[in-house]
Short mmCIF file of C-alpha atoms in Angstrom, two decimals:
data_model
loop_
_atom_site.label_atom_id
_atom_site.label_comp_id
_atom_site.label_asym_id
_atom_site.label_seq_id
_atom_site.Cartn_x
_atom_site.Cartn_y
_atom_site.Cartn_z
CA MET V 1 76.97 -33.36 -3.43
CA MET V 2 74.18 -31.74 -5.38
CA ASP V 3 74.56 -31.75 -9.16
CA MET V 4 74.69 -28.09 -10.02
CA ASP V 5 73.60 -28.79 -13.55
CA ALA V 6 70.37 -30.44 -12.31
CA ARG V 7 68.36 -27.43 -13.42
CA HIS V 8 69.36 -28.05 -17.06
CA PRO V 9 68.11 -24.74 -18.45
CA SER V 10 68.86 -25.84 -22.03
CA SER V 11 66.42 -28.74 -21.67
CA ASP V 12 63.59 -26.33 -21.04
CA PRO V 13 60.84 -27.12 -23.62
CA SER V 14 59.90 -23.43 -24.31
CA PRO V 15 60.76 -22.51 -27.89
CA TRP V 16 61.34 -18.96 -26.60
CA MET V 17 64.16 -19.91 -24.30
CA PRO V 18 67.01 -19.37 -26.71
CA PHE V 19 65.68 -15.93 -27.57
CA GLU V 20 64.97 -15.17 -23.89
CA SER V 21 68.40 -16.17 -22.84
CA ARG V 22 69.97 -14.17 -25.63
CA ARG V 23 67.92 -11.18 -24.58
CA ARG V 24 68.96 -11.69 -20.96
CA ALA V 25 72.58 -11.93 -21.88
CA ARG V 26 72.25 -8.76 -23.90
CA ASP V 27 70.52 -6.98 -20.94
CA GLU V 28 73.31 -8.10 -18.71
CA LYS V 29 75.96 -6.73 -21.03
CA ARG V 30 74.09 -3.51 -21.38
CA ASP V 31 73.83 -3.22 -17.58
CA ALA V 32 77.56 -3.85 -17.31
CA VAL V 33 78.23 -1.03 -19.74
CA LEU V 34 76.05 1.30 -17.64
CA ARG V 35 77.65 0.30 -14.35
CA THR V 36 81.12 0.83 -15.72
CA ALA V 37 80.21 4.07 -17.45
CA VAL V 38 78.52 5.65 -14.46
CA GLN V 39 81.53 4.90 -12.27
CA LEU V 40 83.88 6.47 -14.82
CA PHE V 41 81.67 9.48 -15.29
CA LEU V 42 81.48 10.02 -11.52
CA GLU V 43 85.23 9.53 -11.09
CA GLN V 44 86.44 11.77 -13.93
CA GLY V 45 83.43 13.91 -14.80
CA TYR V 46 81.28 13.25 -17.87
CA HIS V 47 83.36 15.42 -20.25
CA ARG V 48 86.73 13.97 -19.35
CA ALA V 49 85.59 10.33 -19.38
CA THR V 50 85.88 8.63 -22.77
CA LEU V 51 83.99 5.70 -24.28
CA ASN V 52 87.38 4.24 -25.11
CA GLU V 53 88.08 3.91 -21.44
CA VAL V 54 84.64 2.50 -20.78
CA ALA V 55 85.32 -0.19 -23.43
CA GLU V 56 88.81 -0.82 -22.05
CA ARG V 57 87.50 -1.45 -18.56
CA LEU V 58 85.00 -3.92 -19.99
CA ASN V 59 87.62 -5.60 -22.18
CA ILE V 60 85.56 -4.88 -25.31
CA THR V 61 86.19 -2.64 -28.27
CA LYS V 62 84.67 0.84 -28.51
CA PRO V 63 82.54 -0.14 -31.60
CA ALA V 64 81.09 -2.98 -29.55
CA LEU V 65 79.61 -0.38 -27.20
CA TYR V 66 77.51 0.86 -30.11
CA ASN V 67 75.70 -2.54 -30.08
CA TYR V 68 74.09 -1.32 -26.89
CA PHE V 69 73.96 2.50 -27.10
CA ARG V 70 73.93 5.09 -29.80
CA GLY V 71 76.47 7.29 -28.03
CA LYS V 72 77.90 8.74 -24.88
CA ASP V 73 74.92 11.02 -24.09
CA GLU V 74 72.55 8.09 -24.42
CA ILE V 75 74.59 6.19 -21.85
CA LEU V 76 74.45 9.26 -19.61
CA PHE V 77 70.69 9.41 -19.99
CA GLU V 78 70.27 5.69 -19.15
CA CYS V 79 72.39 6.12 -16.03
CA TRP V 80 70.22 9.07 -15.05
CA ALA V 81 67.03 7.16 -15.83
CA LEU V 82 68.01 4.26 -13.55
CA GLY V 83 68.53 6.74 -10.65
CA GLN V 84 65.26 8.49 -11.44
CA GLU V 85 63.38 5.19 -11.54
CA ARG V 86 64.63 4.27 -8.10
CA ALA V 87 63.50 7.64 -6.69
CA GLU V 88 60.06 7.39 -8.39
CA ASP V 89 59.56 3.79 -7.18
CA CYS V 90 60.18 5.05 -3.65
CA ILE V 91 57.61 7.85 -4.08
CA ALA V 92 55.03 5.53 -5.56
CA GLU V 93 55.44 3.12 -2.67
CA ILE V 94 54.98 5.92 -0.10
CA ASP V 95 51.99 7.29 -1.96
CA ALA V 96 50.40 3.86 -1.96
CA GLY V 97 50.86 3.49 1.81
CA GLY V 98 49.17 5.69 4.43
CA GLY V 99 50.43 7.78 7.29
CA SER V 100 50.86 11.41 8.23
CA GLY V 101 52.72 13.93 6.09
CA LEU V 102 55.60 13.73 8.57
CA SER V 103 55.87 9.96 8.33
CA LYS V 104 55.70 10.09 4.51
CA LEU V 105 58.43 12.79 4.53
CA ARG V 106 60.62 10.65 6.76
CA LYS V 107 60.19 7.66 4.46
CA LEU V 108 61.05 9.73 1.40
CA ILE V 109 64.14 11.22 3.10
CA GLU V 110 65.34 7.68 3.96
CA GLY V 111 64.57 6.31 0.50
CA TYR V 112 66.02 9.24 -1.41
CA ALA V 113 69.16 9.23 0.75
CA LEU V 114 69.73 5.60 -0.26
CA VAL V 115 69.20 6.57 -3.92
CA MET V 116 71.80 9.33 -3.58
CA ALA V 117 74.28 6.96 -2.06
CA SER V 118 74.10 4.78 -5.21
CA ASP V 119 76.03 5.43 -8.42
CA PHE V 120 72.96 5.76 -10.60
CA GLY V 121 71.23 7.87 -8.01
CA ALA V 122 74.20 10.22 -7.78
CA SER V 123 73.77 10.70 -11.54
CA LEU V 124 70.75 12.82 -10.78
CA VAL V 125 72.87 15.50 -9.15
CA ARG V 126 76.45 15.05 -10.42
CA PHE V 127 75.76 15.49 -14.12
CA ASN V 128 74.47 18.40 -16.12
CA ALA V 129 71.12 17.92 -17.92
CA ARG V 130 72.53 20.14 -20.71
CA ASP V 131 74.78 17.26 -21.73
CA LEU V 132 71.73 15.25 -22.76
CA ALA V 133 69.96 15.30 -26.12
CA GLU V 134 67.21 17.94 -26.10
CA ALA V 135 64.29 15.55 -25.72
CA ASN V 136 66.09 13.78 -22.86
CA GLN V 137 66.83 17.12 -21.12
CA LYS V 138 63.08 17.71 -20.93
CA ILE V 139 62.48 14.26 -19.49
CA ALA V 140 65.26 14.76 -16.97
CA ARG V 141 63.99 18.17 -15.87
CA ALA V 142 60.41 16.92 -15.58
CA GLY V 143 61.68 14.02 -13.46
CA LYS V 144 63.64 16.35 -11.19
CA ARG V 145 60.51 18.45 -10.70
CA ARG V 146 58.46 15.34 -9.75
CA ILE V 147 60.93 14.51 -7.01
CA GLY V 148 60.92 18.07 -5.65
CA GLN V 149 57.14 18.07 -5.84
CA ALA V 150 56.88 14.90 -3.73
CA PHE V 151 58.95 16.52 -0.97
CA ARG V 152 56.78 19.66 -1.11
CA ASN V 153 53.59 17.55 -1.10
CA TYR V 154 54.56 15.64 2.01
CA VAL V 155 55.65 18.74 3.88
CA SER V 156 52.45 20.45 2.90
CA GLU V 157 50.31 17.41 3.93
CA GLY V 158 52.15 17.40 7.24
CA VAL V 159 51.35 21.04 7.89
CA MET V 160 47.70 20.33 7.01
CA ASP V 161 47.38 17.19 9.18
CA GLY V 162 49.21 18.85 12.06
CA SER V 163 52.20 16.48 12.11
CA ILE V 164 54.57 19.27 10.88
CA LYS V 165 54.86 22.76 12.33
CA PRO V 166 53.67 25.60 10.11
CA CYS V 167 56.59 26.54 7.82
CA ASP V 168 57.52 27.84 4.41
CA VAL V 169 56.78 24.64 2.53
CA LYS V 170 58.92 25.37 -0.52
CA LEU V 171 62.00 26.49 1.40
CA THR V 172 61.68 23.60 3.82
CA ALA V 173 61.52 21.15 0.94
CA PHE V 174 64.51 22.80 -0.77
CA ALA V 175 66.56 22.64 2.45
CA ILE V 176 65.83 18.91 2.81
CA VAL V 177 66.39 18.05 -0.83
CA GLY V 178 69.67 20.01 -0.76
CA SER V 179 71.01 18.06 2.23
CA LEU V 180 70.11 14.81 0.46
CA ASN V 181 71.46 15.77 -2.92
CA TRP V 182 74.74 16.60 -1.28
CA ILE V 183 75.05 12.93 -0.27
CA GLY V 184 75.49 12.20 -3.99
CA HIS V 185 78.64 14.36 -3.80
CA TRP V 186 80.29 13.15 -0.62
CA PHE V 187 79.16 9.60 -0.03
CA LYS V 188 81.81 6.93 -0.34
CA PRO V 189 80.80 3.24 -0.07
CA ASP V 190 83.95 2.53 1.97
CA GLY V 191 83.35 5.43 4.35
CA ALA V 192 82.74 5.28 8.12
CA LEU V 193 78.93 5.08 7.81
CA SER V 194 76.85 2.79 5.63
CA ALA V 195 74.26 4.20 3.26
CA GLU V 196 71.55 2.80 5.51
CA ALA V 197 72.98 4.40 8.64
CA ILE V 198 73.22 7.75 6.87
CA ALA V 199 69.66 7.44 5.51
CA SER V 200 68.27 6.71 8.92
CA LYS V 201 70.21 9.49 10.66
CA PHE V 202 69.21 12.01 7.99
CA SER V 203 65.60 10.96 8.22
CA ALA V 204 65.58 11.69 11.97
CA GLN V 205 67.76 14.76 11.94
CA LEU V 206 66.22 16.63 9.00
CA THR V 207 62.74 16.36 10.50
CA ASP V 208 63.77 16.93 14.11
CA GLY V 209 62.97 20.63 14.03
CA LEU V 210 59.84 20.15 11.92
CA ALA V 211 57.88 17.65 13.99
CA LYS V 212 55.06 19.33 15.80
CA ARG V 213 54.81 17.22 18.92
CA GLN V 214 58.58 16.79 19.42
CA ALA V 215 58.79 18.95 22.54
CA ALA V 216 55.77 17.15 24.10
CA ARG V 217 57.20 13.73 23.25
CA LYS V 218 60.59 14.65 24.72
CA ALA V 219 58.96 15.90 27.90
CA THR V 220 57.02 12.59 28.22
CA LYS V 221 60.23 10.63 27.70
CA LYS V 222 61.99 12.57 30.45
CA LYS V 223 59.14 11.89 32.90
CA ALA V 224 59.19 8.18 32.19
CA MET A 1 75.40 72.42 -9.50
CA MET A 2 78.60 70.85 -8.34
CA ASP A 3 81.28 70.56 -10.94
CA MET A 4 81.74 66.79 -11.26
CA ASP A 5 85.27 67.34 -12.59
CA ALA A 6 86.29 69.21 -9.47
CA ARG A 7 88.30 66.20 -8.28
CA HIS A 8 90.59 66.52 -11.35
CA PRO A 9 92.25 63.16 -11.00
CA SER A 10 94.70 63.94 -13.80
CA SER A 11 95.99 66.98 -11.87
CA ASP A 12 96.97 64.80 -8.90
CA PRO A 13 100.62 65.49 -8.19
CA SER A 14 101.49 61.83 -7.51
CA PRO A 15 103.77 60.46 -10.21
CA TRP A 16 102.08 57.06 -9.65
CA MET A 17 98.64 58.24 -10.59
CA PRO A 18 98.75 57.47 -14.28
CA PHE A 19 99.98 53.99 -13.47
CA GLU A 20 97.42 53.62 -10.68
CA SER A 21 94.55 54.68 -12.90
CA ARG A 22 95.72 52.36 -15.70
CA ARG A 23 95.87 49.56 -13.18
CA ARG A 24 92.41 50.38 -11.96
CA ALA A 25 91.05 50.45 -15.47
CA ARG A 26 92.70 47.10 -16.11
CA ASP A 27 91.26 45.63 -12.89
CA GLU A 28 87.82 46.82 -13.93
CA LYS A 29 88.13 45.23 -17.32
CA ARG A 30 89.36 42.00 -15.75
CA ASP A 31 86.42 42.06 -13.36
CA ALA A 32 84.00 42.60 -16.24
CA VAL A 33 85.46 39.54 -17.98
CA LEU A 34 84.96 37.46 -14.85
CA ARG A 35 81.41 38.67 -14.29
CA THR A 36 80.46 37.90 -17.90
CA ALA A 37 82.26 34.55 -17.90
CA VAL A 38 80.75 33.29 -14.69
CA GLN A 39 77.25 34.09 -15.88
CA LEU A 40 77.88 32.28 -19.12
CA PHE A 41 79.45 29.29 -17.40
CA LEU A 42 76.46 29.07 -15.03
CA GLU A 43 73.94 29.44 -17.88
CA GLN A 44 75.48 26.96 -20.28
CA GLY A 45 77.85 24.85 -18.24
CA TYR A 46 81.57 25.32 -18.34
CA HIS A 47 82.23 22.90 -21.21
CA ARG A 48 79.61 24.32 -23.52
CA ALA A 49 80.46 27.97 -22.89
CA THR A 50 83.10 29.38 -25.22
CA LEU A 51 85.56 32.24 -24.81
CA ASN A 52 84.29 33.53 -28.15
CA GLU A 53 80.90 34.09 -26.59
CA VAL A 54 82.46 35.74 -23.50
CA ALA A 55 84.32 38.10 -25.82
CA GLU A 56 81.19 38.78 -27.91
CA ARG A 57 79.12 39.71 -24.88
CA LEU A 58 81.89 42.19 -23.86
CA ASN A 59 82.24 43.55 -27.39
CA ILE A 60 85.91 42.69 -27.50
CA THR A 61 87.89 40.14 -29.53
CA LYS A 62 88.81 36.72 -28.17
CA PRO A 63 92.57 37.50 -28.35
CA ALA A 64 91.87 40.59 -26.18
CA LEU A 65 90.73 38.22 -23.41
CA TYR A 66 94.28 36.84 -23.30
CA ASN A 67 95.47 40.27 -22.04
CA TYR A 68 93.72 39.34 -18.79
CA PHE A 69 93.79 35.57 -18.52
CA ARG A 70 95.91 32.75 -19.91
CA GLY A 71 92.92 30.62 -20.73
CA LYS A 72 89.44 29.36 -19.97
CA ASP A 73 90.46 27.31 -16.95
CA GLU A 74 92.25 30.29 -15.40
CA ILE A 75 89.03 32.31 -15.74
CA LEU A 76 87.13 29.44 -14.07
CA PHE A 77 89.69 29.40 -11.23
CA GLU A 78 89.43 33.15 -10.69
CA CYS A 79 85.58 32.91 -10.54
CA TRP A 80 85.93 30.15 -8.00
CA ALA A 81 88.51 32.12 -6.01
CA LEU A 82 86.19 35.11 -5.71
CA GLY A 83 83.49 32.94 -4.24
CA GLN A 84 85.94 31.21 -1.94
CA GLU A 85 87.27 34.56 -0.73
CA ARG A 86 83.80 35.71 0.21
CA ALA A 87 83.20 32.50 2.17
CA GLU A 88 86.52 32.75 3.95
CA ASP A 89 86.03 36.45 4.79
CA CYS A 90 82.77 35.45 6.43
CA ILE A 91 84.45 32.71 8.50
CA ALA A 92 87.30 35.05 9.52
CA GLU A 93 84.82 37.64 10.70
CA ILE A 94 82.90 35.05 12.76
CA ASP A 95 86.09 33.66 14.20
CA ALA A 96 87.16 37.18 15.23
CA GLY A 97 83.83 37.75 17.00
CA GLY A 98 82.62 35.92 20.08
CA GLY A 99 79.47 33.96 20.87
CA SER A 100 78.29 30.41 21.36
CA GLY A 101 78.83 27.66 18.84
CA LEU A 102 75.17 27.93 17.91
CA SER A 103 75.34 31.68 17.25
CA LYS A 104 78.52 31.25 15.20
CA LEU A 105 76.84 28.47 13.21
CA ARG A 106 73.82 30.68 12.54
CA LYS A 107 76.05 33.51 11.27
CA LEU A 108 77.95 31.15 8.99
CA ILE A 109 74.71 29.69 7.59
CA GLU A 110 73.46 33.20 6.87
CA GLY A 111 76.76 34.37 5.39
CA TYR A 112 77.30 31.27 3.32
CA ALA A 113 73.74 31.27 2.01
CA LEU A 114 74.40 34.82 0.68
CA VAL A 115 77.62 33.58 -0.93
CA MET A 116 75.70 30.74 -2.59
CA ALA A 117 73.11 33.16 -3.91
CA SER A 118 75.88 35.07 -5.79
CA ASP A 119 77.33 34.08 -9.15
CA PHE A 120 80.91 33.70 -7.89
CA GLY A 121 79.68 31.87 -4.80
CA ALA A 122 77.68 29.41 -6.96
CA SER A 123 80.98 28.67 -8.75
CA LEU A 124 82.03 26.77 -5.68
CA VAL A 125 79.34 24.14 -6.27
CA ARG A 126 78.34 24.35 -9.93
CA PHE A 127 81.67 23.63 -11.51
CA ASN A 128 83.94 20.60 -11.40
CA ALA A 129 87.34 21.08 -9.73
CA ARG A 130 88.69 18.62 -12.28
CA ASP A 131 88.35 21.30 -14.94
CA LEU A 132 91.06 23.35 -13.23
CA ALA A 133 94.83 23.09 -13.75
CA GLU A 134 96.26 20.51 -11.34
CA ALA A 135 97.78 23.08 -8.90
CA ASN A 136 94.49 24.99 -8.81
CA GLN A 137 92.54 21.76 -8.19
CA LYS A 138 94.55 21.32 -4.98
CA ILE A 139 93.83 24.93 -3.93
CA ALA A 140 90.15 24.54 -4.67
CA ARG A 141 89.90 21.26 -2.76
CA ALA A 142 91.76 22.68 0.25
CA GLY A 143 89.41 25.69 0.19
CA LYS A 144 86.37 23.47 0.10
CA ARG A 145 87.74 21.53 3.11
CA ARG A 146 88.30 24.75 5.07
CA ILE A 147 84.63 25.74 4.61
CA GLY A 148 83.39 22.28 5.62
CA GLN A 149 85.73 22.41 8.63
CA ALA A 150 84.35 25.74 9.79
CA PHE A 151 80.83 24.29 9.85
CA ARG A 152 82.06 21.24 11.79
CA ASN A 153 84.02 23.41 14.22
CA TYR A 154 80.99 25.56 15.10
CA VAL A 155 78.71 22.56 15.53
CA SER A 156 81.39 20.92 17.69
CA GLU A 157 81.87 24.13 19.75
CA GLY A 158 78.09 24.35 20.20
CA VAL A 159 77.90 20.79 21.52
CA MET A 160 80.79 21.54 23.89
CA ASP A 161 79.37 24.81 25.20
CA GLY A 162 75.85 23.38 25.50
CA SER A 163 74.17 25.62 22.92
CA ILE A 164 73.66 22.66 20.54
CA LYS A 165 72.18 19.26 21.39
CA PRO A 166 74.56 16.31 21.29
CA CYS A 167 74.65 15.10 17.67
CA ASP A 168 76.85 13.48 14.99
CA VAL A 169 78.93 16.59 14.27
CA LYS A 170 80.13 15.52 10.85
CA LEU A 171 76.72 14.44 9.52
CA THR A 172 75.05 17.51 10.98
CA ALA A 173 77.58 19.73 9.25
CA PHE A 174 77.13 17.79 5.98
CA ALA A 175 73.35 18.17 6.16
CA ILE A 176 73.63 21.91 6.66
CA VAL A 177 76.32 22.48 4.00
CA GLY A 178 74.21 20.41 1.56
CA SER A 179 71.11 22.54 2.08
CA LEU A 180 73.17 25.66 1.52
CA ASN A 181 75.13 24.38 -1.49
CA TRP A 182 71.82 23.56 -3.14
CA ILE A 183 70.97 27.30 -3.07
CA GLY A 184 73.75 27.69 -5.62
CA HIS A 185 71.70 25.45 -7.90
CA TRP A 186 68.19 26.82 -7.50
CA PHE A 187 68.51 30.47 -6.48
CA LYS A 188 67.33 33.02 -9.05
CA PRO A 189 67.85 36.73 -8.33
CA ASP A 190 64.37 37.46 -9.74
CA GLY A 191 62.67 34.75 -7.69
CA ALA A 192 60.00 35.28 -5.02
CA LEU A 193 62.47 35.57 -2.10
CA SER A 194 65.54 37.79 -1.87
CA ALA A 195 68.91 36.27 -1.05
CA GLU A 196 68.76 38.01 2.33
CA ALA A 197 65.32 36.57 3.16
CA ILE A 198 66.46 33.06 2.18
CA ALA A 199 69.72 33.43 4.21
CA SER A 200 67.76 34.46 7.32
CA LYS A 201 65.10 31.76 6.94
CA PHE A 202 67.73 29.05 6.40
CA SER A 203 69.71 30.23 9.42
CA ALA A 204 66.68 29.87 11.63
CA GLN A 205 65.32 26.69 10.06
CA LEU A 206 68.47 24.65 9.79
CA THR A 207 69.33 25.19 13.43
CA ASP A 208 65.76 24.84 14.73
CA GLY A 209 66.15 21.18 15.65
CA LEU A 210 69.69 21.63 16.90
CA ALA A 211 69.29 24.36 19.49
CA LYS A 212 69.44 22.90 22.97
CA ARG A 213 67.10 25.20 24.81
CA GLN A 214 64.49 25.42 22.02
CA ALA A 215 61.82 23.45 23.90
CA ALA A 216 62.39 25.50 27.07
CA ARG A 217 62.25 28.79 25.17
CA LYS A 218 59.07 27.76 23.40
CA ALA A 219 57.45 26.78 26.70
CA THR A 220 58.41 30.18 28.15
CA LYS A 221 56.94 31.94 25.10
CA LYS A 222 53.65 30.08 25.47
CA LYS A 223 53.39 31.04 29.16
CA ALA A 224 54.00 34.72 28.33
#
């Protein structure tokens, strides 16, 4: 049998290791606070959930929470920021790749559906920005606008490159974002469909009426 | 000029009239409280809004509010109930009429979009059922299920009668309801599009990919 201690992390020669590993441990604890808090906020609503209960679930004291966060609204903001980051990573990846407006839109629908099916992602739509400190409210609202803008951009690109039928770009984007945001309200990890299955079905379904060459493609399929 | 007092309500011989008119006046005041409260709740969020501010906006005292409602959560419930009633009236009317599943679905999309664009309608999606008294939470959740069920029923009827393409009925309904619920978050009465215009565009757009004979109809149009 392999000796599991063979990696001997404590024998690493770097003088930074102790600090690094303390920092990592701290990050892990901080993450654990956020994961527990977001679940509680989603279950009970932000206003009903208490930091006492967050601490209890983590088997720590409430004052210990203040080693990681200044208060409840900072925890809320951090949960929101993790969801926002996932959405923006997805947009950045799509922007870096190529493809038609329609294919970018489909990728964003799929990616954003997965974000919405996660706890931190659901933070983006289940909590009220007004519960954040004023500076963070602005950050949250600007983030929300960037996501909406990405949907509008891809729809608009699609109309320009001919992959999407002419349509009211803003309303089309609102309709799609609304369908996806709703996932953050109804999705349950133990439900009949996995997040991935939902993401893929939504990506096909929400663009089914938009795609320009759909009728032609269907006709070709029938002939074959 | 017509004498506007010609109706002389006080000279009505019915002994119930004084009571009736008192009741009407009371109903009107109660309605005014609800209209003011729902606006404030939507503007500031339910938890931040105070009954003091509701009373101030109405130029009455906070204790005077208790002539009409037992407390803040009862006001919230009544706002919710007015939105729910509008949605259920719309469903009842569609159920009473005939038509294909697709045409029923289009009517419901249009009707529910209008509900979402109203203050009381937005109550259905902007507030948290957990803020209601326990008995009212159950009523609100059952009401929400009835609305979701109506969308599923019409989609399912449409698949059965051939007006809607075969699809995952539940996901399709969720996607549509999500788009519409989102209206309750973004709609502004002073925005570029009227509620009616949005309702009609959503009704067409959200069923565009679902309609079974769409491709055939388009082909016919092109020939003509």
